[in-house]
Coordinates of C-alpha atoms in Angstrom, one line a residue:
Chain A
V1 CA -20.5 -18.6 -56.1
S2 CA -18.5 -20.4 -53.8
G3 CA -16.1 -23.6 -54.7
V4 CA -13.8 -21.8 -57.8
E5 CA -10.7 -22.3 -56.1
G6 CA -8.5 -18.9 -56.1
A7 CA -11.5 -16.9 -57.4
D8 CA -12.1 -13.7 -55.9
P9 CA -15.7 -13.8 -54.0
P10 CA -18.3 -11.7 -55.5
I11 CA -19.1 -8.4 -53.4
W12 CA -22.4 -7.7 -51.9
R13 CA -23.2 -4.7 -50.2
L14 CA -24.3 -5.0 -46.3
L15 CA -26.5 -2.2 -45.8
D16 CA -27.6 -1.2 -42.2
T17 CA -29.9 2.0 -42.2
G18 CA -30.7 1.2 -38.3
P19 CA -34.5 1.3 -37.0
V20 CA -36.7 3.6 -39.3
T21 CA -40.4 3.3 -39.6
A22 CA -42.0 0.8 -41.7
A23 CA -43.2 3.3 -44.1
Q24 CA -39.6 3.5 -44.9
N25 CA -38.5 0.2 -44.7
M26 CA -41.2 -0.5 -47.0
A27 CA -40.3 2.1 -49.4
L28 CA -36.8 1.0 -49.3
D29 CA -38.0 -2.1 -50.4
E30 CA -39.3 -0.8 -53.5
V31 CA -36.2 1.1 -54.2
L32 CA -33.8 -1.6 -53.7
L33 CA -36.3 -3.6 -55.8
Q34 CA -36.2 -1.0 -58.9
A35 CA -32.6 -0.2 -58.3
R36 CA -31.4 -4.0 -58.5
D37 CA -33.9 -4.7 -61.6
R38 CA -32.2 -1.9 -63.6
D39 CA -28.5 -2.9 -62.5
R40 CA -28.0 0.5 -60.7
C41 CA -27.0 -0.9 -57.3
P42 CA -24.9 -4.3 -56.4
T43 CA -26.6 -7.3 -54.7
T44 CA -27.9 -6.5 -51.2
L45 CA -28.2 -7.8 -47.9
R46 CA -29.7 -5.8 -45.4
F47 CA -30.9 -5.6 -42.1
L48 CA -34.4 -4.1 -41.0
E49 CA -35.1 -2.8 -38.0
F50 CA -38.5 -0.8 -37.2
S51 CA -39.3 2.3 -35.1
P52 CA -41.9 2.8 -33.6
H53 CA -43.2 -0.7 -33.4
C54 CA -45.5 -2.1 -36.3
V55 CA -47.9 -4.9 -37.7
L56 CA -47.7 -5.4 -41.2
V57 CA -50.3 -7.5 -43.2
G58 CA -49.6 -9.2 -46.5
L59 CA -49.5 -8.1 -49.7
H60 CA -53.3 -9.0 -50.7
Q61 CA -54.6 -9.0 -46.8
A62 CA -57.5 -6.4 -46.0
I63 CA -56.5 -4.4 -42.8
G64 CA -59.9 -4.6 -41.5
L65 CA -59.7 -8.2 -41.1
E66 CA -56.3 -8.7 -39.5
V67 CA -55.7 -5.9 -37.6
E68 CA -56.6 -4.3 -34.5
E69 CA -56.6 -0.7 -35.3
A70 CA -57.9 1.2 -32.5
Y71 CA -55.7 -1.1 -30.2
C72 CA -52.2 0.1 -32.6
R73 CA -53.5 3.6 -32.9
E74 CA -53.5 3.7 -28.8
H75 CA -50.5 2.1 -28.7
G76 CA -48.4 3.9 -31.0
I77 CA -48.2 0.7 -33.3
D78 CA -47.5 1.9 -36.7
V79 CA -49.8 -0.4 -39.5
N80 CA -48.0 -0.9 -42.8
R81 CA -48.5 -3.1 -45.9
R82 CA -45.4 -5.7 -47.1
L83 CA -44.6 -6.0 -50.6
T84 CA -44.3 -9.4 -50.1
G85 CA -47.3 -12.8 -49.5
G86 CA -48.2 -14.1 -45.9
G87 CA -50.1 -13.4 -42.8
A88 CA -50.1 -10.0 -40.6
I89 CA -46.8 -9.9 -38.0
Y90 CA -46.3 -7.9 -35.0
L91 CA -42.9 -6.6 -35.4
D92 CA -41.5 -4.8 -31.7
E93 CA -38.4 -2.5 -31.7
G94 CA -36.1 -5.8 -31.1
Q95 CA -36.7 -7.6 -33.4
L96 CA -34.1 -7.9 -36.6
G97 CA -35.2 -8.3 -40.3
W98 CA -33.0 -9.4 -43.2
E99 CA -33.4 -9.4 -46.6
V100 CA -31.1 -10.6 -49.9
I101 CA -32.5 -8.0 -53.0
A102 CA -30.2 -9.9 -55.6
T103 CA -31.3 -11.7 -59.4
R104 CA -31.2 -14.8 -59.8
A105 CA -28.2 -15.0 -61.4
D106 CA -26.6 -13.9 -57.9
F107 CA -27.2 -18.2 -57.0
P108 CA -25.8 -19.8 -59.6
G109 CA -26.9 -23.3 -59.7
V110 CA -30.3 -23.0 -57.6
V111 CA -33.1 -23.7 -59.5
G112 CA -36.8 -22.5 -59.3
L113 CA -38.3 -20.7 -56.2
E114 CA -38.0 -23.6 -53.5
G115 CA -34.0 -23.8 -54.7
M116 CA -33.7 -20.3 -53.5
F117 CA -35.8 -20.2 -50.7
A118 CA -33.5 -23.5 -48.9
R119 CA -30.2 -21.3 -50.2
V120 CA -31.3 -18.4 -48.8
G121 CA -32.3 -20.3 -45.7
E122 CA -29.5 -21.9 -45.3
C123 CA -27.6 -19.1 -45.1
V124 CA -29.7 -17.7 -41.9
V125 CA -29.2 -21.4 -40.6
V126 CA -25.6 -21.2 -40.6
G127 CA -25.3 -17.8 -39.2
L128 CA -27.6 -19.2 -36.3
R129 CA -25.2 -21.7 -35.9
R130 CA -22.5 -19.7 -34.8
L131 CA -24.7 -18.1 -32.4
G132 CA -24.9 -21.8 -31.0
V133 CA -28.5 -22.3 -32.2
E134 CA -29.5 -25.6 -34.3
A135 CA -31.6 -23.9 -36.8
R136 CA -33.2 -26.1 -40.0
F137 CA -35.0 -24.8 -43.3
R138 CA -38.3 -26.1 -43.5
P139 CA -39.8 -25.8 -47.0
K140 CA -41.2 -23.9 -47.9
N141 CA -40.6 -20.9 -45.5
D142 CA -39.6 -21.2 -42.3
I143 CA -36.8 -21.4 -40.3
E144 CA -37.2 -23.7 -37.0
V145 CA -35.6 -25.2 -34.2
D146 CA -37.1 -28.5 -33.0
G147 CA -40.0 -28.2 -35.4
R148 CA -40.6 -24.6 -33.2
K149 CA -40.7 -22.1 -36.1
L150 CA -37.8 -18.8 -35.1
S151 CA -38.3 -17.4 -38.4
G152 CA -40.9 -16.9 -41.2
T153 CA -39.9 -15.8 -44.7
G154 CA -41.4 -14.7 -48.3
G155 CA -40.2 -12.9 -51.1
T156 CA -41.6 -10.8 -54.3
E157 CA -40.0 -10.2 -57.5
R158 CA -39.8 -7.6 -60.1
T159 CA -38.2 -8.7 -63.8
H160 CA -35.1 -9.6 -62.9
A161 CA -34.5 -8.5 -59.5
L162 CA -36.0 -10.4 -56.0
V163 CA -36.2 -9.6 -52.8
Y164 CA -36.4 -12.5 -49.9
H165 CA -36.6 -11.5 -46.3
G166 CA -37.4 -12.9 -43.1
T167 CA -37.8 -12.0 -39.1
L168 CA -35.6 -13.7 -36.5
L169 CA -37.9 -13.7 -33.4
T170 CA -35.2 -12.4 -30.8
D171 CA -38.1 -12.4 -28.3
F172 CA -41.8 -12.9 -28.5
D173 CA -44.3 -10.7 -26.9
V174 CA -47.4 -13.0 -27.4
D175 CA -49.3 -10.9 -25.4
T176 CA -49.4 -7.5 -27.4
M177 CA -49.2 -9.6 -30.7
L178 CA -52.6 -11.1 -29.6
Q179 CA -54.0 -7.7 -28.6
C180 CA -52.5 -5.8 -31.8
L181 CA -53.8 -8.4 -34.8
R182 CA -57.4 -10.1 -35.0
L183 CA -56.3 -13.9 -34.8
P184 CA -59.0 -16.3 -34.5
I185 CA -56.9 -17.8 -31.8
S186 CA -57.2 -14.7 -29.9
K187 CA -59.2 -14.9 -26.9
L188 CA -57.6 -17.8 -25.6
D189 CA -57.0 -18.4 -21.7
D190 CA -53.0 -18.5 -20.8
K191 CA -52.7 -22.7 -21.0
Q192 CA -53.8 -21.7 -24.5
V193 CA -51.5 -19.2 -24.9
Q194 CA -48.7 -21.0 -23.7
G195 CA -49.8 -23.7 -26.4
F196 CA -49.6 -21.4 -29.6
R197 CA -45.7 -20.7 -28.0
Q198 CA -44.7 -23.9 -28.3
R199 CA -45.6 -23.4 -32.2
V200 CA -42.6 -20.8 -32.3
T201 CA -39.6 -19.8 -30.3
C202 CA -37.2 -16.9 -29.9
L203 CA -33.4 -16.4 -29.1
R204 CA -34.0 -15.6 -25.7
E205 CA -35.7 -18.3 -25.3
L206 CA -33.3 -20.5 -26.6
L207 CA -30.0 -18.9 -25.7
G208 CA -31.0 -17.5 -22.2
A209 CA -30.6 -13.9 -23.3
T210 CA -31.3 -11.9 -25.9
P211 CA -27.9 -11.5 -28.3
P212 CA -26.7 -8.0 -28.2
M213 CA -27.7 -6.6 -32.1
P214 CA -24.7 -5.9 -33.1
V215 CA -23.4 -9.8 -32.2
L216 CA -26.9 -10.9 -34.0
K217 CA -26.0 -9.0 -37.3
R218 CA -22.4 -10.1 -37.3
A219 CA -23.7 -14.1 -36.9
L220 CA -26.1 -13.4 -39.7
V221 CA -23.5 -11.7 -42.2
D222 CA -21.0 -14.4 -41.5
G223 CA -23.8 -17.0 -41.8
F224 CA -24.3 -15.5 -45.8
A225 CA -20.7 -15.3 -46.3
E226 CA -20.0 -18.8 -45.6
A227 CA -22.9 -20.5 -47.1
L228 CA -22.7 -18.2 -50.5
G229 CA -18.5 -17.6 -50.7
V230 CA -19.7 -13.8 -51.0
E231 CA -17.6 -11.1 -49.3
L232 CA -20.3 -8.4 -47.6
V233 CA -18.9 -4.7 -47.4
P234 CA -20.5 -2.6 -45.6
G235 CA -22.0 0.5 -47.8
P236 CA -24.4 3.1 -47.7
L237 CA -27.5 3.8 -50.1
T238 CA -26.6 5.6 -53.3
T239 CA -27.4 9.1 -54.0
D240 CA -30.1 7.9 -56.7
E241 CA -31.5 5.5 -53.9
Q242 CA -31.5 8.3 -51.5
A243 CA -33.4 10.6 -54.0
A244 CA -36.2 7.6 -54.4
L245 CA -36.3 7.0 -50.8
A246 CA -37.3 10.3 -50.0
E247 CA -39.8 10.2 -53.2
R248 CA -41.6 6.8 -52.3
T249 CA -41.6 6.9 -48.9
P250 CA -45.0 9.4 -48.6
Y251 CA -46.6 6.9 -51.1
Y252 CA -45.7 4.0 -48.4
A253 CA -47.0 5.9 -45.7
S254 CA -50.4 6.9 -47.9
Q255 CA -53.4 5.2 -47.2
G256 CA -53.8 4.1 -50.6
W257 CA -51.1 1.7 -50.1
V258 CA -51.5 0.7 -46.8
R259 CA -55.3 0.3 -47.2
G260 CA -54.2 -1.6 -50.1
G261 CA -56.2 -0.6 -53.0
S262 CA -57.2 -3.3 -55.8
H263 CA -53.9 -5.3 -53.6
A264 CA -56.3 -6.3 -50.6
H265 CA -58.6 -8.9 -51.1
A266 CA -61.4 -9.8 -48.2
Q267 CA -59.6 -13.1 -47.1
A268 CA -63.0 -14.6 -45.2
S269 CA -61.0 -17.0 -42.9
A270 CA -63.2 -19.3 -40.5
L271 CA -61.7 -21.6 -37.7
G272 CA -63.2 -24.9 -37.3
T273 CA -62.6 -27.2 -34.3
V274 CA -63.3 -30.7 -34.2
D275 CA -62.4 -33.5 -31.5
Q276 CA -62.3 -37.2 -31.6
K277 CA -61.5 -39.8 -28.9
T278 CA -59.2 -42.3 -30.3
P279 CA -57.6 -45.5 -28.8
G280 CA -54.4 -43.6 -28.6
G281 CA -56.4 -40.2 -26.9
L282 CA -57.7 -37.0 -27.4
L283 CA -57.2 -35.6 -31.1
R284 CA -57.8 -31.8 -31.6
V285 CA -57.4 -30.6 -34.9
A286 CA -58.9 -26.9 -35.7
M287 CA -58.3 -25.6 -39.0
Q288 CA -58.5 -21.9 -40.3
V289 CA -59.8 -22.0 -44.2
D290 CA -60.1 -19.6 -46.7
P291 CA -63.5 -20.8 -48.4
A292 CA -63.8 -18.8 -51.1
R293 CA -60.1 -20.0 -52.4
D294 CA -60.1 -23.8 -50.7
V295 CA -57.2 -22.9 -49.1
V296 CA -55.6 -24.1 -45.5
K297 CA -54.5 -20.7 -43.8
A298 CA -53.2 -22.5 -40.6
A299 CA -53.8 -26.0 -38.8
Y300 CA -53.4 -26.4 -35.3
I301 CA -53.4 -30.2 -34.1
S302 CA -53.2 -30.9 -30.1
G303 CA -54.6 -33.6 -27.9
D304 CA -53.7 -36.0 -25.6
F305 CA -52.4 -38.4 -28.0
F306 CA -48.6 -39.6 -27.7
V307 CA -46.3 -39.0 -31.2
L308 CA -42.8 -39.4 -32.0
P309 CA -41.1 -37.5 -32.9
A310 CA -42.7 -34.5 -31.4
R311 CA -41.7 -32.0 -33.8
A312 CA -43.9 -34.2 -36.4
I313 CA -46.9 -32.4 -35.4
L314 CA -45.5 -29.2 -35.9
D315 CA -44.3 -30.1 -39.1
L316 CA -47.5 -31.6 -40.0
E317 CA -49.1 -28.0 -39.6
A318 CA -46.7 -26.6 -41.8
W319 CA -46.9 -29.3 -44.5
L320 CA -50.5 -28.7 -44.9
R321 CA -50.3 -24.8 -44.5
H322 CA -51.6 -22.8 -47.7
T323 CA -52.5 -26.1 -49.0
S324 CA -55.8 -26.9 -50.6
S325 CA -59.0 -27.5 -47.8
R326 CA -60.5 -30.0 -49.9
P327 CA -61.3 -33.7 -48.6
A328 CA -59.4 -35.6 -51.2
D329 CA -56.7 -33.4 -51.2
L330 CA -56.2 -32.6 -47.4
R331 CA -56.5 -36.7 -47.5
R332 CA -53.7 -36.9 -50.0
R333 CA -51.1 -34.3 -48.4
V334 CA -51.6 -35.7 -44.6
A335 CA -50.7 -39.7 -46.1
S336 CA -47.9 -38.2 -48.0
F337 CA -46.6 -36.7 -45.2
F338 CA -46.7 -39.8 -42.8
A339 CA -45.0 -41.6 -46.1
A340 CA -42.2 -39.7 -46.3
N341 CA -41.9 -39.7 -42.8
D342 CA -40.5 -42.2 -40.0
V343 CA -43.7 -40.8 -37.1
S344 CA -44.9 -43.0 -34.5
L345 CA -48.7 -42.3 -33.4
P346 CA -49.5 -45.1 -31.3
G347 CA -53.7 -45.4 -31.0
V348 CA -54.1 -43.3 -34.1
T349 CA -54.2 -44.1 -37.3
V350 CA -53.2 -41.6 -40.4
D351 CA -56.8 -42.3 -41.5
Q352 CA -58.2 -41.1 -38.5
L353 CA -56.2 -38.1 -38.4
A354 CA -56.9 -37.4 -41.8
D355 CA -60.7 -37.7 -41.0
V356 CA -60.1 -35.1 -38.1
V357 CA -58.3 -32.5 -40.2
C358 CA -60.9 -33.0 -43.0
A359 CA -64.0 -32.6 -40.3
A360 CA -62.2 -29.7 -38.7
A361 CA -61.4 -28.2 -42.5
A362 CA -65.4 -28.2 -43.4
A363 CA -66.4 -27.1 -39.8
A364 CA -64.3 -24.0 -40.8
A365 CA -65.7 -23.5 -44.7
D366 CA -69.3 -23.6 -43.2
R367 CA -68.6 -21.0 -40.7
P368 CA -69.3 -17.1 -41.6
G369 CA -66.2 -15.2 -42.2
P370 CA -64.7 -13.1 -41.4
G371 CA -62.6 -15.6 -39.3
A372 CA -61.4 -13.0 -36.9
D373 CA -64.5 -12.4 -34.7
A374 CA -64.3 -13.8 -31.2
A375 CA -67.7 -15.3 -32.5
D376 CA -65.4 -17.5 -34.6
V377 CA -63.8 -19.0 -31.9
S378 CA -64.8 -22.4 -31.1
P379 CA -66.0 -23.1 -27.4
A380 CA -63.9 -26.1 -28.5
L381 CA -60.8 -23.4 -28.4
P382 CA -57.8 -24.5 -31.2
V383 CA -54.3 -24.1 -29.7
A384 CA -54.6 -27.2 -26.9
D385 CA -51.2 -27.5 -24.9
V386 CA -49.5 -29.9 -27.2
S387 CA -46.7 -30.9 -24.4
P388 CA -48.0 -32.7 -21.4
A389 CA -48.5 -36.1 -23.6
L390 CA -45.7 -35.7 -25.9
P391 CA -42.2 -36.3 -24.9
V392 CA -40.2 -33.1 -23.9
A393 CA -36.4 -34.4 -25.1
D394 CA -36.9 -36.5 -28.0
A395 CA -34.1 -37.7 -30.0
Q396 CA -35.2 -39.6 -32.8
P397 CA -35.7 -36.8 -35.3
A398 CA -38.2 -37.1 -38.4
A399 CA -36.5 -38.5 -41.0
D400 CA -34.7 -36.2 -43.6
R401 CA -35.9 -32.8 -43.1
G402 CA -39.3 -33.6 -41.3
T403 CA -41.2 -33.0 -44.0
A404 CA -42.1 -34.8 -47.1
Chain B
V1 CA -41.5 -36.2 -67.7
N2 CA -41.8 -37.5 -63.9
G3 CA -45.9 -37.3 -64.8
W4 CA -45.8 -34.3 -65.3
T5 CA -48.8 -33.8 -68.3
V6 CA -47.2 -31.8 -71.4
P7 CA -49.9 -32.0 -74.2
E8 CA -48.4 -32.2 -77.6
E9 CA -50.6 -29.8 -79.4
L10 CA -49.6 -26.7 -77.2
R11 CA -46.1 -24.5 -76.9
Y12 CA -44.6 -23.5 -73.7
D13 CA -42.1 -21.3 -72.3
V14 CA -39.4 -21.4 -69.6
N15 CA -41.5 -19.7 -67.0
D16 CA -44.0 -22.6 -67.3
Y17 CA -46.6 -21.0 -69.4
W18 CA -48.6 -23.0 -72.0
V19 CA -50.0 -21.2 -74.9
R20 CA -52.6 -22.6 -77.5
V21 CA -53.7 -21.2 -80.9
G22 CA -57.4 -20.4 -80.6
G23 CA -59.8 -18.6 -77.5
G24 CA -59.7 -20.5 -73.8
A25 CA -62.3 -23.2 -73.0
D26 CA -65.4 -22.1 -70.6
L27 CA -66.8 -24.8 -68.5
A28 CA -70.1 -24.5 -70.6
D29 CA -68.1 -25.6 -74.0
G30 CA -67.5 -28.9 -72.1
G31 CA -63.5 -28.3 -72.8
A32 CA -63.6 -28.2 -76.9
A33 CA -61.6 -25.2 -76.9
A34 CA -59.0 -27.1 -74.8
A35 CA -58.9 -29.8 -76.8
G36 CA -57.9 -27.4 -80.0
L37 CA -61.3 -28.0 -81.6
G38 CA -62.9 -24.1 -80.8
G39 CA -64.3 -22.4 -83.3
T40 CA -61.6 -19.4 -83.3
G41 CA -58.1 -19.3 -84.7
V42 CA -56.0 -22.3 -86.0
L43 CA -56.1 -25.7 -84.7
G44 CA -53.2 -26.9 -82.5
G45 CA -49.4 -25.8 -82.9
D46 CA -50.1 -24.2 -86.2
S47 CA -48.2 -20.7 -86.5
P48 CA -50.4 -17.8 -85.7
G49 CA -50.1 -14.3 -87.5
E50 CA -50.7 -11.1 -86.6
G51 CA -53.8 -10.6 -84.7
S52 CA -54.6 -14.0 -83.9
V53 CA -55.8 -15.2 -80.7
V54 CA -53.7 -17.1 -78.4
T55 CA -54.7 -18.8 -74.9
I56 CA -52.2 -18.3 -72.1
G57 CA -52.0 -20.8 -68.9
L58 CA -49.9 -22.2 -66.4
T59 CA -48.9 -25.4 -66.9
P60 CA -48.9 -28.2 -63.9
Y61 CA -45.0 -28.3 -63.8
G62 CA -45.2 -24.8 -62.9
Q63 CA -48.1 -24.3 -60.6
D64 CA -46.3 -27.6 -58.6
C65 CA -43.0 -25.0 -58.3
I66 CA -45.1 -21.9 -57.4
G67 CA -47.4 -23.5 -54.7
D68 CA -51.3 -23.4 -54.3
L69 CA -52.4 -20.1 -55.7
L70 CA -53.8 -18.0 -52.9
Y71 CA -54.4 -14.6 -55.1
L72 CA -54.7 -14.0 -58.7
D73 CA -54.1 -10.1 -60.4
P74 CA -54.3 -10.4 -63.8
P75 CA -54.1 -8.0 -66.3
V76 CA -56.7 -5.9 -67.5
V77 CA -58.5 -6.5 -71.0
G78 CA -57.0 -4.4 -73.5
S79 CA -53.4 -4.3 -71.4
L80 CA -50.6 -4.4 -73.8
L81 CA -48.3 -7.4 -73.2
V82 CA -44.5 -7.7 -73.3
R83 CA -42.9 -10.5 -73.8
G84 CA -41.1 -11.9 -70.6
A85 CA -42.6 -8.9 -68.8
E86 CA -45.0 -8.5 -65.7
C87 CA -48.6 -8.9 -66.6
G88 CA -50.2 -9.5 -62.9
S89 CA -49.0 -10.6 -60.0
L90 CA -50.1 -13.9 -58.3
E91 CA -49.0 -15.0 -54.6
S92 CA -48.3 -18.6 -53.1
G93 CA -47.5 -19.1 -49.3
K94 CA -45.5 -15.8 -48.4
W95 CA -44.3 -15.8 -52.1
A96 CA -45.7 -12.6 -54.3
G97 CA -44.9 -13.2 -57.6
M98 CA -45.2 -12.2 -61.5
L99 CA -47.3 -13.2 -64.3
R100 CA -45.2 -13.2 -67.3
A101 CA -46.2 -12.7 -70.5
P102 CA -45.1 -15.3 -72.6
L103 CA -45.8 -13.3 -75.7
G104 CA -46.5 -9.8 -76.7
G105 CA -50.3 -8.7 -77.6
V106 CA -53.1 -7.1 -76.0
V107 CA -55.3 -8.9 -73.7
H108 CA -58.6 -10.0 -75.1
R109 CA -60.1 -11.8 -72.4
V110 CA -59.5 -12.9 -68.9
N111 CA -60.8 -15.9 -67.8
P112 CA -64.0 -14.7 -66.0
L113 CA -63.4 -17.9 -63.7
L114 CA -60.5 -16.7 -62.0
A115 CA -62.1 -14.1 -59.9
E116 CA -64.6 -16.5 -57.8
L117 CA -62.7 -20.3 -58.6
L118 CA -59.2 -19.4 -58.4
R119 CA -58.8 -22.9 -57.5
V120 CA -59.8 -23.9 -61.4
V121 CA -56.1 -22.8 -62.3
N122 CA -55.0 -25.5 -60.1
D123 CA -57.8 -28.6 -60.8
D124 CA -58.3 -27.8 -64.8
P125 CA -55.3 -26.2 -65.9
F126 CA -55.5 -27.3 -69.8
G127 CA -59.1 -26.5 -69.8
A128 CA -61.4 -24.2 -68.0
G129 CA -58.5 -23.1 -65.9
W130 CA -56.6 -20.9 -68.5
L131 CA -55.7 -17.5 -67.6
L132 CA -55.7 -14.9 -70.4
E133 CA -56.7 -15.0 -74.5
V134 CA -54.2 -12.4 -76.3
R135 CA -54.4 -11.1 -79.5
L136 CA -51.1 -11.4 -80.9
G137 CA -49.4 -8.0 -82.2
P138 CA -46.6 -7.7 -84.9
T139 CA -44.1 -9.3 -82.6
G140 CA -46.2 -11.5 -81.2
A141 CA -46.1 -14.2 -84.1
A142 CA -42.5 -13.8 -84.4
E143 CA -42.5 -14.8 -81.0
F144 CA -44.7 -17.4 -81.3
A145 CA -42.2 -19.5 -82.9
T146 CA -39.5 -19.1 -80.9
L147 CA -41.9 -21.0 -77.9
L148 CA -40.8 -24.6 -76.6
T149 CA -42.0 -27.4 -78.2
P150 CA -43.2 -30.0 -76.1
A151 CA -40.2 -32.0 -76.3
E152 CA -38.1 -29.0 -75.5
Y153 CA -40.1 -28.1 -72.5
R154 CA -39.9 -32.0 -71.1
A155 CA -36.3 -31.1 -71.6
S156 CA -36.5 -28.3 -69.6
I157 CA -38.4 -30.2 -66.9
T158 CA -36.1 -32.9 -66.5
Y159 CA -33.3 -30.4 -66.0
R160 CA -35.0 -28.7 -63.1
E161 CA -36.3 -31.4 -61.6
C162 CA -32.4 -33.0 -61.6
A163 CA -30.9 -29.8 -60.5
T164 CA -33.1 -29.8 -57.4

């Protein structure tokens, strides 16, 4: 798009509906995808805000396993289902979602899904830099600051069109999130919640205050414009889009969609935790595994060992997520991470770490699902505080992007 | 191509599906069909005709691009497939993508293993991890002739790897 001297930049629509319900936002995703697929709307950058606050599960998740429905009902929290994959998220009214509705042709020179993820992720990174936040895109799906996740991303496609979106954490209400999502890491004490917090960050924490929404939106718009060389022009929904939105919203508010029908799969996911003493200190690994599919859903590595750079552990957790949970594959994955990154782990060998990762995955696979029950939380709680033994200010970034 | 397996007896499409003339391999048959030795259809890359059964799967390169599969919703038996159009869905990581039919026809059989052992797609992509058997329709035979040869598919991988 960019780099053509003198050529007019492509024009994208900037669509900002303001806060709407989860059902309206999900319906609008479908409407825009269909319209772009049929070339009946321009390529669009859209902002998403949710009112009331809501929980969104991933396309294939079973709500009963992921959401504390009674709590959500009592607190006026909408529950809905995304068109995209991934895990359940809680969005309060202060969060800002962004998404691109485009065709692959809108990203010339970009090859493959990962290339597109990185390209769009770079737009957000450039926008955040305008706010003074030094973020990076971490393959495959995260935008992070010093290894801590600031925005998750995901997407889906139709024949010609795709949507790729993410949510910027402006603030992080971890207490409400733990109440409304059925996470295996629930039932944690304050220290452990603090450990969980260290894996994510938010703009309020990074900047000292939450930027006003117009400032945040402006920064993202400028980031997309700069990174892609496009011009973003505010525009409304077309008449056809408005009609389609009105027609489709009841479906996205219906139990048929929210419950998922044939989309919803019972994702039994248990948590296994293993502690191992090493010459370098205690190594604690908790793995959340879907044993029916042999897939790692999440990894939490903590303990009192020393690691440089500190972010390497968070990057390794991301590197293991959504990959095979089988021992041979996990060993290869762990080894490839350390082969590609300059990480110092005194007193702990890569093989020892791989052993504990495999043991925790095996422990998770042996546990009965679903993993959301309190019984699945191991007595050795999974999300211990990583920080005390880790260097707080680390000036040695992992080689390359921190992941292989 | 950089270690990617591209069997000579298969045909390919740009969305990283492989197509083989004949039925899919079952775990119990010892992979005979996967080797092109099954009892149905025509061997190897010979052109099939209308009514022939072909087997479709995802190439290892394509799987690497997508990532480990978490969910796969294949089409039901009897579904009509249109080349390039959606015929099912898959999820890997946070991407919910489409299965795109490499050929037109009617779904003859869905690999029964997919429902219970999805990882077989990653483990044995050219054998027990096949996705669909498709009975070719009137356009399917002509479409088969336009699929990529192994050499063309290798070139496609090279291009994409260089671009990234």
